[in-house]
Coordinates of C-alpha atoms in Angstrom, one line a residue:
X532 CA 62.6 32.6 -124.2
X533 CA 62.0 30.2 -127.6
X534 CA 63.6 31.9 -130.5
X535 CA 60.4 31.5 -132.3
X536 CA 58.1 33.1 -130.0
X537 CA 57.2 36.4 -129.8
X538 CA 59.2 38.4 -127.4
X539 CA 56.5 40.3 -125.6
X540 CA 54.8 37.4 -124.2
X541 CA 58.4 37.0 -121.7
X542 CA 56.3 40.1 -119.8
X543 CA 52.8 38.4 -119.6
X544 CA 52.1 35.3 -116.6
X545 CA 49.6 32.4 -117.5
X546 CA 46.3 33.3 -115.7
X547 CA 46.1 30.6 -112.9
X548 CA 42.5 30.5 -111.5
X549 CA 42.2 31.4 -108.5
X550 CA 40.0 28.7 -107.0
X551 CA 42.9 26.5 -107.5
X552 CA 46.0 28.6 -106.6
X553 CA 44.0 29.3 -103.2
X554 CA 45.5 26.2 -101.4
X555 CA 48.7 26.2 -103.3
X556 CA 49.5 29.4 -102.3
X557 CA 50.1 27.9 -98.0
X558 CA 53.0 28.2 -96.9
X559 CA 54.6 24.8 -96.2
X560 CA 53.5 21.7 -97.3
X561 CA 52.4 20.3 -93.6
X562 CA 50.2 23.7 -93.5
X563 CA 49.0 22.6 -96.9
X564 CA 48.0 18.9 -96.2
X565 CA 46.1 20.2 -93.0
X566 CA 44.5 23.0 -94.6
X567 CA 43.0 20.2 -97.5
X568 CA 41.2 19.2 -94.7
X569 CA 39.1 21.8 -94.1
X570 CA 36.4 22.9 -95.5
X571 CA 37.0 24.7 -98.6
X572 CA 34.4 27.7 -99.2
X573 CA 35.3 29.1 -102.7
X574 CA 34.1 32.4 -102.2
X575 CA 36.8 33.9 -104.8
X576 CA 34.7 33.2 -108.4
X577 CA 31.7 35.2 -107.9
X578 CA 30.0 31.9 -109.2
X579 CA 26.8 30.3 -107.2
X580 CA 27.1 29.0 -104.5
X581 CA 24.4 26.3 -105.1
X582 CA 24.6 23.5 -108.0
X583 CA 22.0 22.5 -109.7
X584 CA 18.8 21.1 -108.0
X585 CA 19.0 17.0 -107.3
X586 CA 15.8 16.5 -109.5
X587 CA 17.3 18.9 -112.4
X588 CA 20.2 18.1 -112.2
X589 CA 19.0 14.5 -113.3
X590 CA 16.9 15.8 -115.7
X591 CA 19.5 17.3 -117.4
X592 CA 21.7 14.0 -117.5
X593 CA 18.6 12.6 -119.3
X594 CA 18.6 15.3 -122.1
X595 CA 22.1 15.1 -122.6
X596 CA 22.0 11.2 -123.3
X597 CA 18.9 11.8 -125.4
X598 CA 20.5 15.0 -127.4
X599 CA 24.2 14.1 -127.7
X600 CA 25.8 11.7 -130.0
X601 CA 29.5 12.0 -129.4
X602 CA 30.8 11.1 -132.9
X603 CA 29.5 13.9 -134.1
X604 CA 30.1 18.1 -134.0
X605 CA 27.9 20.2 -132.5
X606 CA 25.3 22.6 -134.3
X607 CA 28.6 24.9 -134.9
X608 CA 25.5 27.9 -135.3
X609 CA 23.7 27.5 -132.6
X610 CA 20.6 27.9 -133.9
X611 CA 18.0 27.2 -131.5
X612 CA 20.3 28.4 -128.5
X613 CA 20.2 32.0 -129.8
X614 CA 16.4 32.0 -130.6
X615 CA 16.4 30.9 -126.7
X616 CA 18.0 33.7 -125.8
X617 CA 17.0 36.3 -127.8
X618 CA 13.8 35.4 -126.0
X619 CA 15.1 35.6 -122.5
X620 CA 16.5 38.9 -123.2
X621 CA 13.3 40.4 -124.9
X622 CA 11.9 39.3 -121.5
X623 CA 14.5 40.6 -119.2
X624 CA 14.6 43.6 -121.1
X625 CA 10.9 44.4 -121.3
X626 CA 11.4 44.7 -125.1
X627 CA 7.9 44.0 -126.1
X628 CA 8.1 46.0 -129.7
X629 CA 10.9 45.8 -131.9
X630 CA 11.9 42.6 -129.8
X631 CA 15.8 41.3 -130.3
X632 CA 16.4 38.6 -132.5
X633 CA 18.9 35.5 -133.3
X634 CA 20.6 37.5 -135.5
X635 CA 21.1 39.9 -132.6
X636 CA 23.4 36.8 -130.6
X637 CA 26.9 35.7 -130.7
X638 CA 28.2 32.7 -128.8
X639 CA 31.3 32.0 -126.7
X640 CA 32.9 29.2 -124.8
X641 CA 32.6 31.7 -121.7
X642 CA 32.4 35.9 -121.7
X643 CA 36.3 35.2 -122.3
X644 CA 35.9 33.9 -125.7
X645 CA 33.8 37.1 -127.0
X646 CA 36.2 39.2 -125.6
X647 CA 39.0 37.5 -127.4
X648 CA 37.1 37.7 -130.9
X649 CA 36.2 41.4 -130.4
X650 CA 39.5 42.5 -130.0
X651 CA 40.5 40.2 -133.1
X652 CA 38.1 41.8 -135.1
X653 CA 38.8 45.8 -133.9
X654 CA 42.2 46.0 -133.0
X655 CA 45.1 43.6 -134.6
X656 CA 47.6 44.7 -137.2
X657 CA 47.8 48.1 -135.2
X658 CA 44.5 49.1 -135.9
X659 CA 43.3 50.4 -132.4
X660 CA 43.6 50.3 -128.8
X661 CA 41.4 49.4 -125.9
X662 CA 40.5 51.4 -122.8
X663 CA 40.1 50.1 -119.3
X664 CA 39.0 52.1 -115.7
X665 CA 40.7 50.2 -113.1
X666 CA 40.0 48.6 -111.0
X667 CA 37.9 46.4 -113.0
X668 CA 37.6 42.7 -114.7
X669 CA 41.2 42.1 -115.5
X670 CA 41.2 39.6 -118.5
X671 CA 40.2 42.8 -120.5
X672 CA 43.7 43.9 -120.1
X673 CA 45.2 40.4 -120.2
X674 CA 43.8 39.3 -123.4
X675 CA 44.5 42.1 -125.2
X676 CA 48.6 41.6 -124.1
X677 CA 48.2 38.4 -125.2
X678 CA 47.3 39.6 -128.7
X679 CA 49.2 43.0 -128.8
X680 CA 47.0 45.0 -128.3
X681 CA 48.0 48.4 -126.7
X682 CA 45.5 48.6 -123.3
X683 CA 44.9 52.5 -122.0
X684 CA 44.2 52.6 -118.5
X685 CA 42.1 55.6 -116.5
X686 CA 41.4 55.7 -112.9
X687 CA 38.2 55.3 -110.9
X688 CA 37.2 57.9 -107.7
X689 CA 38.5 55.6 -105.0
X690 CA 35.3 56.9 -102.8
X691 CA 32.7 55.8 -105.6
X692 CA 34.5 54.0 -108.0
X693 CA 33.1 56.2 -110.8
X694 CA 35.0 56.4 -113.9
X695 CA 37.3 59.7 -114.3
X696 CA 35.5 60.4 -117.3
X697 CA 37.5 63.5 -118.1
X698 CA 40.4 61.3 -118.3
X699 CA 38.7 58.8 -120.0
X700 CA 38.0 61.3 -122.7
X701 CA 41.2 62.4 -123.0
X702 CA 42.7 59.4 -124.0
X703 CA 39.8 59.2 -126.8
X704 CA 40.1 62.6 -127.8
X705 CA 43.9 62.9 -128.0
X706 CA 45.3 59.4 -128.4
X707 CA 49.2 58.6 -127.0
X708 CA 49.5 55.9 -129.2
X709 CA 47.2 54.0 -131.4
X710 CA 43.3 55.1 -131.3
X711 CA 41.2 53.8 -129.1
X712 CA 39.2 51.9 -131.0
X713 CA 37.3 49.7 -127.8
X714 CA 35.5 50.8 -124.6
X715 CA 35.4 48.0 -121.7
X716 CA 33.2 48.7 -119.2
X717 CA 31.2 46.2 -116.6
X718 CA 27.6 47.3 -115.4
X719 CA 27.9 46.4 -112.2
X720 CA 31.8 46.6 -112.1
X721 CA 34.0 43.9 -110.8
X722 CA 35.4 44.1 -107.8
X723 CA 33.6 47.2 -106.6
X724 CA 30.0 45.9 -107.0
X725 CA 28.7 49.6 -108.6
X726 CA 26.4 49.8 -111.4
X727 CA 27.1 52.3 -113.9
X728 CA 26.3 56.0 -112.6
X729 CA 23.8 58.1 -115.2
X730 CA 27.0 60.2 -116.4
X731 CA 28.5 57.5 -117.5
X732 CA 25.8 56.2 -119.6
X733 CA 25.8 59.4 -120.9
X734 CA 29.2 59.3 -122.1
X735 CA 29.0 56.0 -123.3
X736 CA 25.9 57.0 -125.4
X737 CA 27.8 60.0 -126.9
X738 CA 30.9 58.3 -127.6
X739 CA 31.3 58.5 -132.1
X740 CA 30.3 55.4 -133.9
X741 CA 33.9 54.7 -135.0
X742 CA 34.6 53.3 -130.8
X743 CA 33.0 50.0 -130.0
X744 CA 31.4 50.4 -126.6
X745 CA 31.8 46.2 -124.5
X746 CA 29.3 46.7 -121.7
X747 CA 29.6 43.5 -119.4
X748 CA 26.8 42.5 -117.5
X749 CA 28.2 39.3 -116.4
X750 CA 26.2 40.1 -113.1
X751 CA 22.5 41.5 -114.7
X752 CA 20.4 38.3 -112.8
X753 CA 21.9 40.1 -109.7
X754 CA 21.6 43.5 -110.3
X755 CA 18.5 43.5 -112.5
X756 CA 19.7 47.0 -114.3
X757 CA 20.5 46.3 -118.0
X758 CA 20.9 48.6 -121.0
X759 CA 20.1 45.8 -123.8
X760 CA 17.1 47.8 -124.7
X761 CA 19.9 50.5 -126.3
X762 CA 20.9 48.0 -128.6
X763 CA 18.7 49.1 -131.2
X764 CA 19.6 52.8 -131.1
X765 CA 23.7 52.1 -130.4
X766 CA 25.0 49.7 -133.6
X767 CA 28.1 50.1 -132.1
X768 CA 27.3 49.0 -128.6
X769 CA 27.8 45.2 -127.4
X770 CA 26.5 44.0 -124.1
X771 CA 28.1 40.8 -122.4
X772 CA 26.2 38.1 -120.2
X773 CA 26.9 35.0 -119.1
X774 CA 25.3 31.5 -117.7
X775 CA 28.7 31.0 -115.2
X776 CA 26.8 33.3 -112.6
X777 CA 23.3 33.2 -111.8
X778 CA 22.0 30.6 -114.0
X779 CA 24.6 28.0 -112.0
X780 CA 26.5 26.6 -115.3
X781 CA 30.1 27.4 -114.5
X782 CA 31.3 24.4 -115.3
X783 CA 29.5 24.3 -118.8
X784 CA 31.2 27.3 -120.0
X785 CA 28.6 29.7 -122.4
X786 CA 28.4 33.4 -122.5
X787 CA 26.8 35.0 -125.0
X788 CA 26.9 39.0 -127.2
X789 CA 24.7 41.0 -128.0
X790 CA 25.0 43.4 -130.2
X791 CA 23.8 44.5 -133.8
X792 CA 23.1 42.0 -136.2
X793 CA 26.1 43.6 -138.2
X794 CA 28.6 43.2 -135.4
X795 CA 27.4 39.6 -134.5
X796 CA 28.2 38.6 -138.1
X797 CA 31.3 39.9 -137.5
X798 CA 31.6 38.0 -134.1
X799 CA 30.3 34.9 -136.2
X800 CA 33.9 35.4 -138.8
X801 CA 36.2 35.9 -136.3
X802 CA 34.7 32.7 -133.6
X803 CA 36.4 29.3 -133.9
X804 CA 34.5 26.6 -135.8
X805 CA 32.7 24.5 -133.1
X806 CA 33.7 26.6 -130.0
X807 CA 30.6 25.3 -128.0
X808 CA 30.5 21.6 -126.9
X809 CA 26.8 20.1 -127.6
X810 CA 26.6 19.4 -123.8
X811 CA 27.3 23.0 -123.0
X812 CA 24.7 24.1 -125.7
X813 CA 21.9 21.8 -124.5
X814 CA 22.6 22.9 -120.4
X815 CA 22.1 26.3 -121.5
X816 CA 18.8 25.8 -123.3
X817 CA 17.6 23.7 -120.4
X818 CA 18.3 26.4 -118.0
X819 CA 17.1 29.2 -119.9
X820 CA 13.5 26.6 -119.8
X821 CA 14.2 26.3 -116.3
X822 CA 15.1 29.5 -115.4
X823 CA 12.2 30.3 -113.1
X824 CA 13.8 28.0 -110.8
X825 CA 17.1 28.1 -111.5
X826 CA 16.7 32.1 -110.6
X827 CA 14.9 31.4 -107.6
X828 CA 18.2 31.7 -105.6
X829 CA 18.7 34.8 -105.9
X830 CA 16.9 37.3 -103.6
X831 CA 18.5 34.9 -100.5
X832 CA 21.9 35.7 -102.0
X833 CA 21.1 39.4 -101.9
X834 CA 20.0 39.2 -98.6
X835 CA 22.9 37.4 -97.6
X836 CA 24.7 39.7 -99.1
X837 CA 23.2 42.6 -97.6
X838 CA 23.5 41.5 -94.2
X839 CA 27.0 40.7 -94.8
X840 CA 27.7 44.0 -95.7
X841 CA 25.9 45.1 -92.7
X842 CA 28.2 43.1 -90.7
X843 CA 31.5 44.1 -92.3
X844 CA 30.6 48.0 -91.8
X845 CA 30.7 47.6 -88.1
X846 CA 34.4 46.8 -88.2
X847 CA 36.2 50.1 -88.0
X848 CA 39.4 48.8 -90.0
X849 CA 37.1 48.0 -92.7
X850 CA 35.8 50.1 -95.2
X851 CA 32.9 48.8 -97.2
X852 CA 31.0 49.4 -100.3
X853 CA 27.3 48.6 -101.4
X854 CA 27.5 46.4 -103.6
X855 CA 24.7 45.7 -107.0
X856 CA 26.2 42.2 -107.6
X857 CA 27.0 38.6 -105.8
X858 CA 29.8 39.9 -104.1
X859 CA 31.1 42.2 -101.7
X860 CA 34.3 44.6 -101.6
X861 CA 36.2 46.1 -98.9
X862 CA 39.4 47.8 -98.1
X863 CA 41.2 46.7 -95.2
X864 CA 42.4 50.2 -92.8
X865 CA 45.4 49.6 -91.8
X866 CA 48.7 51.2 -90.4
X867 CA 50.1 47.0 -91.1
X868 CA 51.7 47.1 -94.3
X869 CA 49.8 44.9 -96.9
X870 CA 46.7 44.0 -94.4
X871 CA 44.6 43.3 -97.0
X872 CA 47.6 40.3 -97.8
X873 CA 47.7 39.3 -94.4
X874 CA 44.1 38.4 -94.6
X875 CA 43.9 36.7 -97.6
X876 CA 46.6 34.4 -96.4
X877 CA 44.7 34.0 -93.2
X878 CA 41.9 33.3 -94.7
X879 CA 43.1 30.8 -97.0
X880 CA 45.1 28.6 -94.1
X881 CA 41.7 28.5 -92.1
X882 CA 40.0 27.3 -95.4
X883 CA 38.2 30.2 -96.8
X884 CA 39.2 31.2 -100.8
X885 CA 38.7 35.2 -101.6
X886 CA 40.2 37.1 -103.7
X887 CA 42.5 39.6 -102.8
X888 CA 42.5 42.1 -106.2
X889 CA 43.4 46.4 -106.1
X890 CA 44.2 47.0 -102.4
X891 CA 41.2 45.1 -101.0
X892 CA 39.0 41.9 -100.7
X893 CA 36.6 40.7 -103.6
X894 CA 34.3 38.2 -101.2
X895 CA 31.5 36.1 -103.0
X896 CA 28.6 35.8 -101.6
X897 CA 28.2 32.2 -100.7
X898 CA 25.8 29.6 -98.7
X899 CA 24.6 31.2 -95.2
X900 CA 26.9 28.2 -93.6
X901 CA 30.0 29.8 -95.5
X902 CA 28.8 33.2 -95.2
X903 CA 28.9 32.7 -91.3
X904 CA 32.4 30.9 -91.4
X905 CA 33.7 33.4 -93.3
X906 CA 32.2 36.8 -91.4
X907 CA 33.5 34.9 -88.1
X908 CA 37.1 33.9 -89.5
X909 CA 37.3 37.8 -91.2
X910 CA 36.0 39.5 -87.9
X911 CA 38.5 37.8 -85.8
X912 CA 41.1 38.3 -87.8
X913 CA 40.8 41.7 -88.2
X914 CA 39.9 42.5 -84.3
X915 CA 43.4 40.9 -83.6
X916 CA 44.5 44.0 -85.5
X917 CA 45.6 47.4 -83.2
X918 CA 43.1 50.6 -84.6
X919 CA 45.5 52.9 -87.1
X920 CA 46.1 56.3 -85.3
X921 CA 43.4 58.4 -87.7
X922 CA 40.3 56.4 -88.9
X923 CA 38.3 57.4 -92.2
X924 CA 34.4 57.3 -92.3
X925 CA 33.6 53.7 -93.4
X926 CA 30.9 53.7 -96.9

């Protein structure tokens, strides 16, 4: 390790996406040049599986030579993006009185970004810890190590995937180490695809002003259940969203807070100058205009998505969950240690990319072409597998 770096970070590993470690990760390189051959579905993201529409997708080159000179910075406030949203959530909200404004929006080169600045602003210089139910969205956990930051970790039923919210407040209530001064939770949670239960929006809404409660809802287009509405009777409450997911702008990089006007300010201090590029502000606006068709998607992926969880639950090694987002979870039963490896691999030599994340499989829903390939590729895989001497009740 450099002298002049700080010794914790020998225990932390660069996050590699997994989109691109997928084909690295073949075994030889003669397996690796013949597996570049196939057709690569990237079903480990949870991003769409469908890019922008031909005739869009050129209108949006026009804006961007229109809008964009490139010697110069983009609007580092992002005015007119955050009246644009404000909007949008006002609509997807139903908030009709009292409606959320500008002041109510923070910006971020991606959800990550956000997440970054709220733990710079709640809990450096040993001010606080965060807390974390697992399994859940890891860079929670990893950005926090990156700065410091002490991360408290509580369990999940492993039947539901509720939070063990007597556990959770425990470690409020009487603190190992440094306070917990964050609560990350994802509404619906990644992997397991479950929406936050009433209890714990109950706790969450009883939790003391002095805890900022990070509700992530990175997957609201898909699930349609959001709690922005209780932004205006919880000051301390944030709630995450994204354009990487529905709204088919991975590449481009914006997610966006919001919170109370107070605590975006805050966001505002802490936020590198310039953090979002003038073409990612002006793809963001034109989908949010577009919207109606860029959302238009969406109830085929749910059906897909239903039907391949359908499929799944007929396999008696494989135990499923319902899922409220664009992806499915499922836990391979096995008596073969690490199955759920062994499949992952599989599937990555045959040319399918998952993720393999907390004992199971995180599988995006994709196009109904790579949805097929991938049920077919999965299904044989797993029937080449003998039945474990006792079987549990698949979900």
């Amino acid at each position: 390790m450099l002298p002049f770096i700080r010794s914790d970070l020998s225990q932390l590993t660069a996050y590699i996406p997994h989109s691109q470690d997928s084909l690295d990760s073949v075994d030889s390189v003669g397996a690796k040049q013949e597996s570049e051959l196939l057709v690569v579905d990237r079903l480990d993201t949870n991003e769409s599986p469908y890019d922008l529409p031909d005739e869009l997708k050129q209108e949006l080159g026009w804006a961007l030579q229109d809008v964009i000179k490139s010697n110069r910075y983009p609007d580092g406030g992002h005015y007119a993006l955050k009246q644009a949203i404000a909007d949008y959530v006002n609509e997807s909200a139903g908030l009709t009185h009292s409606p959320l404004t500008a002041s109510h929006i923070s910006l971020g080169n991606g959800s990550d970004e956000l997440i970054r600045s709220i733990l710079i602003a709640t809990c450096l210089r040993s001010e606080g810890s965060i807390l974390v139910a697992d399994p859940t969205f890891s860079m929670y956990g990893i950005l926090a190590q990156t700065l410091g930051i002490p991360v408290v970790h509580v369990t999940r039923s492993p039947d539901t995937f509720a939070i063990d919210l007597q556990a959770a407040q425990i470690a409020i209530t009487q603190p190992q180490q440094l306070p917990v001064r964050v609560v990350f939770v994802v509404h619906p949670n990644s992997p397991t695809g479950n929406a936050l239960t009433t209890a714990e929006v109950a706790w969450l809404k009883a939790l003391p002003n002095n805890i900022l409660v990070v509700i992530d809802e990175a997957y609201f287009e898909f699930s349609q259940t959001t709690l922005a509405s209780e932004i205006q009777h919880h000051p301390n409450w944030v709630i995450l969203r994204t354009f990487s997911k529905a709204f088919r702008l991975a590449a481009y990089r914006v997610g966006y807070a919001i919170a109370h006007p107070q605590i975006a300010s805050v966001l505002e201090k802490v936020r590198l100058p310039y953090n979002l590029p003038s073409i990612s502000q002006v793809a963001a606006q034109f989908a949010l205009t577009h919207r109606q068709k860029l959302l238009q998607t969406i109830p085929q992926i749910l059906q897909e998505r239903d039907t391949f969880i359908t499929t799944l639950q007929q396999q008696p090694l494989l135990k499923v969950w319902q899922s409220q987002a664009n992806f499915v979870f499922t836990v391979p039963v096995s008596e073969t240690p690490g199955f759920a490896e062994i499949i992952f691999q599989s599937l990555n030599r045959q040319g399918t990319a998952i993720r393999c994340i907390s004992g199971g499989l995180r599988i995006t829903i994709g196009t109904p072409t790579e949805n097929s390939r991938t049920l077919h590729r999965l299904i044989h895989i797993v029937g080449s597998t003998p039945l474990p001497s006792a079987m549990p009740s698949n979900a």
